[in-house]
Structure formats: structure tokens, C-alpha cells
Amino acid sequence: MKLALSPDEVTFRDELRELYRTEIPAELRDKVKYGRELSREDTVTAHKILHEHGLAVPNWPTEWGGRAWTPIQRHIWEDELQLACVPEPLTFNANMIGPVIAQFGSQELKERFLPPTAALDIWWCQGFSEPDAGSDLASLRTTAVRDGDSYIVNGQKIWTTLAQYADWIFCLVRTDPQAPKKQAGISLLLFDVKSPGVTVRPIKLIDGHHEVNEVFFENVRVPADQLVGEENMGWTYAKFLLGNERTGITGVGRTKVKLAVAKEYAAQTKSGGGTLLEDPLFAARVTELENELLALELTLLRVVANSTEGQPNPASSVLKLRGSELQQAVTELLLDIAGPDALPVHADAIASPAWAQRSGPGYLNYRKTTIYGGSSEVQRTIIASTILGL
């Protein structure tokens, strides 16, 4: 595989680097680099700056704000974005519902929703998982019953990320309970989370933060023209969406940054007569992670290059599986560097560095990466059946 960039690609990369580091406020990039929590306003600010420069939704069709880039240009855009620690475009908008509407939505839905979705004038959340339908998503039980020009939605979603900030939800619902296969009776609806009958309740996570929610629907009336594509075809759209999500979860650039920060802290941590970074066993552990990241990056390039006409490659499951494992490995590395200093959390009166106090919650939070977007067990099943033909 050719690893060297062409002169035009180098110019493209350097222009992006300059823009990311001059147009996005340094305080936002520092928050990302050092794992400090982003506010809703932080995400909106960064997304809108990128949108103003045509860099928020480059993977979309050009008529809706996308860029006619080559696969390697798209990879450079994402990699440099992550390496510069820029808050990424809101994934629910840019990588999930936007591409689905562009691919499967009616012209009316495209005109109504794609411009504000690209600009983050609408903040979307994802209504997929339910208490009894997580990795087995096709077992969802939220119903939508047609009533004239509307659907009446009843049920519950869970682990709905950032629903507390959302304006609208894209929601998988069961429209044909009698379908011969459970995947066959599912549809995809769009509706305002402030609609009567929608209740959002926070879930406090093990790291102490409020990131996800449970969402209840009680006789929520949704206009029928907010159905995406055809009724009972939602599973097809969900698979398309999840393929894009899994590729985005890989996060090679993000993991590179976390590993660099870990090395920075290790170089400041005393160990024996030197620093932890100079310890042969620790150095070997870092080197192994760097090699694993390089292997993943090469795999990512192959997958991206072979994903044509907007159809995600089934190998996105490989990227999701390995990428999430390496993200967890780096958070574990940070926790080990912090050592006992990781035990206090939000304890200003204790002489423990702030980064060390964040390492424990960060480690706990990243246990989610091998669950969301399809658990590791599900990814292995997809790899075995779809790629290996077992």
C-alpha cells in the first residue's frame, strides 16, 4: 500500500492543519486534548466554525454541503481534525441521520432537514436502544400505529446520548408487529423531543457525569410525512447508519492524542532513578500500543478506500472492534500512570493532579466503547458471518 502523500495531498493536509489550529479556539482544543468536559455551547461553536468553512459534513452529497473529495482526502480531514483536538462535528447530525436522510429521504425531507442538520441548527439524538433491545436491536418494542396523517408512538428508549441537549430524535419504531421477521416490521421516524408525551430522564453514569438518558413516549403524535423512506424499511436504514457510526468510532487520531498525552505525563512521573517513560517495561507497553494503532490505521485506510457510493464496508466492524479496544487500552494506561493519585475525584483540597483525578472517571467511562455501536460480541459475529463466511 502506498503510504506517501502526493504533493497535492500534502498541501491539502497542511491547509487543514492551519485552519484547525487558527480558527478553532485554543481553549476548546485544550479541553479535548486533556479530557475535560465539553459543554453544549462548545460543541455548537466548533461545529458552526467548521460548517462555515465547508468542513462539517464533507462526506455528504455535494448538493447538501459535502465535498467531492477522494477517500484519502476524507481520511486526512478526519485524522487531522482529531490530531488537532478539534471538537468533532456532532456525530448524530454529521455521521448518522444526515447521511440516512440524504440517501433514503424524500426530497421534501431533504430540503426540510439537511440544511439545519448540517449547520447544527437542529441538534439530533438517536432513539435506538431499549431496555430489552440493546445489542439485539431488532427486538425493539416501541410501537408506532398509523392514525390518519400521523403515527401514535408509545414505548421507551434508553442510553440516549445527549438527549438533554437535543431538539429532535431519529427513532426506530415497530410499525408491523405481525411481520414474519422482527427486522421486517421496523420504521424510522423523525420528531421533536418537545412533542407532547415525550419525557427525558437523566441517567447518572459510573464516572459521575450525565451523558445518557432514558426517553419515554406516551401517545406521541408524529406527522406521517416525518417517516424516513418507506414504512417497515427502517432496519435497512439502521444498518446503513450503524455502518457509518462504526467507522467513525474507530478514532485512530483521538487515540494517538491520548497516547501522546499519556507519554507526556509518564515523562513527568518519577520511577526508580528516572521517569516512568524510561522504564523498559512501560516503554515496551507504549510501543506495542503504537504498533497496534499503526496496524489499525492501515486497515482503516483500506476500508475507507473500498467504501464506494456511500455504502459502508462490512469491515467497519473490524474497525469498531479494534478501535474501541485500543481506546480502552490507552485510558487504562493513563490510569496506571496516575496510580494512587487517580483515587481522589474532584478533590481540590488533595494534592493530586487534576489530570490524574480525571483518569479514573475516564477509564470507567470508556468501558462503554466496546458496547455502543454494537457490542464486541456482535461485531465478532458480523465479522465471522459477513467477512469470513463462517
CSV table of C-alpha atoms in Angstrom, one decimal, residues 159-348:
chain,number,residue,atom,x,y,z
A,159,TRP,CA,-28.9,5.2,26.8
A,160,THR,CA,-29.9,8.1,24.6
A,161,THR,CA,-26.7,10.1,24.4
A,162,LEU,CA,-27.1,13.9,25.0
A,163,ALA,CA,-30.8,13.8,24.7
A,164,GLN,CA,-30.8,16.6,27.3
A,165,TYR,CA,-29.4,18.9,24.6
A,166,ALA,CA,-31.4,17.6,21.7
A,167,ASP,CA,-34.1,19.3,19.6
A,168,TRP,CA,-35.1,16.3,17.5
A,169,ILE,CA,-34.8,12.5,17.7
A,170,PHE,CA,-34.5,9.9,14.9
A,171,CYS,CA,-36.3,6.9,16.3
A,172,LEU,CA,-36.7,3.3,15.3
A,173,VAL,CA,-40.2,2.1,15.9
A,174,ARG,CA,-42.2,-1.1,15.3
A,175,THR,CA,-44.9,-0.4,12.7
A,176,ASP,CA,-45.8,-4.1,11.8
A,177,PRO,CA,-45.8,-6.3,14.9
A,178,GLN,CA,-47.0,-9.2,12.7
A,179,ALA,CA,-44.0,-9.2,10.3
A,180,PRO,CA,-42.6,-12.7,9.8
A,181,LYS,CA,-39.1,-11.5,10.8
A,182,LYS,CA,-38.7,-9.0,13.6
A,183,GLN,CA,-36.3,-6.9,11.4
A,184,ALA,CA,-39.1,-6.6,8.7
A,185,GLY,CA,-41.6,-4.6,10.8
A,186,ILE,CA,-39.4,-1.6,11.8
A,187,SER,CA,-39.6,2.0,10.6
A,188,LEU,CA,-37.6,5.2,11.1
A,189,LEU,CA,-39.4,8.3,12.4
A,190,LEU,CA,-38.2,11.9,13.0
A,191,PHE,CA,-39.9,14.0,15.6
A,192,ASP,CA,-39.4,16.9,18.0
A,193,VAL,CA,-38.3,15.8,21.5
A,194,LYS,CA,-40.5,18.6,22.9
A,195,SER,CA,-43.6,16.9,21.4
A,196,PRO,CA,-46.4,16.2,24.0
A,197,GLY,CA,-45.9,12.8,25.5
A,198,VAL,CA,-42.0,12.8,25.3
A,199,THR,CA,-40.2,12.6,28.7
A,200,VAL,CA,-36.4,12.7,29.0
A,201,ARG,CA,-34.9,11.4,32.3
A,202,PRO,CA,-31.2,11.6,33.1
A,203,ILE,CA,-29.1,8.6,33.9
A,204,LYS,CA,-26.0,9.2,36.1
A,205,LEU,CA,-23.1,7.2,34.9
A,206,ILE,CA,-20.4,5.4,36.8
A,207,ASP,CA,-18.0,8.3,36.1
A,208,GLY,CA,-20.4,10.7,37.8
A,209,HIS,CA,-21.4,12.5,34.6
A,210,HIS,CA,-24.8,13.0,32.9
A,211,GLU,CA,-24.2,11.9,29.4
A,212,VAL,CA,-27.1,9.5,28.6
A,213,ASN,CA,-30.8,9.4,29.2
A,214,GLU,CA,-33.9,7.3,29.1
A,215,VAL,CA,-36.7,8.6,27.0
A,216,PHE,CA,-40.3,7.7,27.3
A,217,PHE,CA,-43.1,8.1,24.7
A,218,GLU,CA,-46.7,8.2,25.7
A,219,ASN,CA,-49.2,8.6,22.8
A,220,VAL,CA,-46.8,10.9,21.0
A,221,ARG,CA,-48.4,12.1,17.7
A,222,VAL,CA,-45.8,12.2,14.9
A,223,PRO,CA,-46.8,13.5,11.4
A,224,ALA,CA,-46.6,10.7,8.9
A,225,ASP,CA,-44.6,12.9,6.5
A,226,GLN,CA,-41.7,12.6,9.0
A,227,LEU,CA,-41.3,8.9,8.1
A,228,VAL,CA,-37.9,8.3,6.5
A,229,GLY,CA,-38.2,6.4,3.3
A,230,GLU,CA,-40.7,3.6,3.3
A,231,GLU,CA,-42.7,2.1,6.1
A,232,ASN,CA,-41.2,-1.2,7.5
A,233,MET,CA,-37.8,-0.5,5.8
A,234,GLY,CA,-36.2,1.0,9.0
A,235,TRP,CA,-33.9,-1.9,9.6
A,236,THR,CA,-32.2,-1.3,6.2
A,237,TYR,CA,-31.7,2.4,7.1
A,238,ALA,CA,-30.5,1.4,10.6
A,239,LYS,CA,-27.8,-0.9,9.1
A,240,PHE,CA,-26.6,1.9,6.8
A,241,LEU,CA,-26.5,4.3,9.8
A,242,LEU,CA,-24.6,1.8,12.0
A,243,GLY,CA,-22.1,1.1,9.3
A,244,ASN,CA,-21.2,4.8,9.2
A,245,GLU,CA,-21.2,5.0,13.0
A,246,ARG,CA,-18.8,2.1,13.4
A,247,THR,CA,-16.3,3.5,11.0
A,248,GLY,CA,-16.4,6.8,13.0
A,249,ILE,CA,-16.0,5.1,16.3
A,250,THR,CA,-12.5,3.9,15.2
A,251,GLY,CA,-10.9,7.1,16.4
A,252,VAL,CA,-7.3,6.5,15.4
A,253,GLY,CA,-6.4,10.2,15.7
A,254,ARG,CA,-8.1,10.6,19.1
A,255,THR,CA,-6.2,7.6,20.4
A,256,LYS,CA,-2.9,8.9,19.1
A,257,VAL,CA,-3.5,12.1,21.0
A,258,LYS,CA,-4.4,10.3,24.2
A,259,LEU,CA,-1.3,8.1,23.9
A,260,ALA,CA,0.8,11.3,23.4
A,261,VAL,CA,-0.7,12.8,26.5
A,262,ALA,CA,0.0,9.6,28.4
A,263,LYS,CA,3.7,9.8,27.4
A,264,GLU,CA,3.8,13.4,28.5
A,265,TYR,CA,2.5,12.5,31.9
A,266,ALA,CA,4.8,9.4,32.1
A,267,ALA,CA,7.8,11.6,31.4
A,268,GLN,CA,6.8,13.7,34.5
A,269,THR,CA,6.3,10.7,36.8
A,270,LYS,CA,9.3,9.5,38.8
A,271,SER,CA,10.1,5.8,38.7
A,272,GLY,CA,13.3,4.5,40.3
A,273,GLY,CA,16.2,6.7,39.3
A,274,GLY,CA,14.4,8.1,36.3
A,275,THR,CA,10.9,8.6,34.9
A,276,LEU,CA,8.2,6.1,34.1
A,277,LEU,CA,8.6,6.7,30.4
A,278,GLU,CA,12.2,5.5,30.7
A,279,ASP,CA,11.2,2.2,32.4
A,280,PRO,CA,11.8,-0.6,29.9
A,281,LEU,CA,8.5,-2.5,30.6
A,282,PHE,CA,6.4,0.7,30.4
A,283,ALA,CA,8.2,1.7,27.2
A,284,ALA,CA,7.5,-1.7,25.7
A,285,ARG,CA,3.8,-1.3,26.6
A,286,VAL,CA,3.7,2.1,24.9
A,287,THR,CA,5.5,0.8,21.8
A,288,GLU,CA,3.1,-2.1,21.5
A,289,LEU,CA,0.1,0.3,21.6
A,290,GLU,CA,1.7,2.5,18.9
A,291,ASN,CA,2.2,-0.5,16.6
A,292,GLU,CA,-1.3,-1.7,17.2
A,293,LEU,CA,-2.5,1.8,16.3
A,294,LEU,CA,-0.5,1.8,13.1
A,295,ALA,CA,-2.0,-1.5,12.1
A,296,LEU,CA,-5.5,-0.2,12.7
A,297,GLU,CA,-4.8,2.9,10.7
A,298,LEU,CA,-3.7,0.9,7.7
A,299,THR,CA,-6.8,-1.2,8.0
A,300,LEU,CA,-8.9,1.9,8.2
A,301,LEU,CA,-7.3,3.3,5.0
A,302,ARG,CA,-8.2,0.1,3.2
A,303,VAL,CA,-11.8,0.1,4.4
A,304,VAL,CA,-12.3,3.8,3.5
A,305,ALA,CA,-10.8,3.3,0.1
A,306,ASN,CA,-13.1,0.4,-0.7
A,307,SER,CA,-16.3,2.0,0.6
A,308,THR,CA,-17.9,3.3,-2.6
A,309,GLU,CA,-21.2,5.1,-3.4
A,310,GLY,CA,-21.8,5.8,0.3
A,311,GLN,CA,-22.1,2.1,1.1
A,312,PRO,CA,-20.1,1.3,4.3
A,313,ASN,CA,-17.8,-1.7,4.1
A,314,PRO,CA,-18.8,-4.6,6.3
A,315,ALA,CA,-15.2,-4.4,7.6
A,316,SER,CA,-16.3,-1.4,9.6
A,317,SER,CA,-17.0,-4.0,12.2
A,318,VAL,CA,-13.3,-4.8,12.4
A,319,LEU,CA,-12.5,-1.1,12.8
A,320,LYS,CA,-15.1,-0.7,15.5
A,321,LEU,CA,-14.0,-3.8,17.4
A,322,ARG,CA,-10.3,-3.0,17.4
A,323,GLY,CA,-10.6,0.8,17.7
A,324,SER,CA,-12.8,0.6,20.8
A,325,GLU,CA,-10.3,-1.9,22.4
A,326,LEU,CA,-7.4,0.4,21.8
A,327,GLN,CA,-9.3,3.4,23.2
A,328,GLN,CA,-9.8,1.4,26.4
A,329,ALA,CA,-6.2,0.4,26.5
A,330,VAL,CA,-5.0,4.0,26.4
A,331,THR,CA,-7.4,5.0,29.2
A,332,GLU,CA,-6.0,2.1,31.2
A,333,LEU,CA,-2.5,3.3,30.6
A,334,LEU,CA,-3.4,6.8,31.9
A,335,LEU,CA,-4.9,5.2,35.0
A,336,ASP,CA,-1.8,3.2,35.7
A,337,ILE,CA,0.4,6.3,35.2
A,338,ALA,CA,-1.7,8.2,37.7
A,339,GLY,CA,-1.5,5.4,40.2
A,340,PRO,CA,-2.9,6.3,43.7
A,341,ASP,CA,-3.4,9.9,42.5
A,342,ALA,CA,-6.3,8.6,40.4
A,343,LEU,CA,-8.3,7.7,43.6
A,344,PRO,CA,-9.5,11.3,44.5
A,345,VAL,CA,-12.0,12.7,42.1
A,346,HIS,CA,-13.0,16.4,42.1
A,347,ALA,CA,-11.0,16.8,45.3
A,348,ASP,CA,-9.4,20.3,45.2
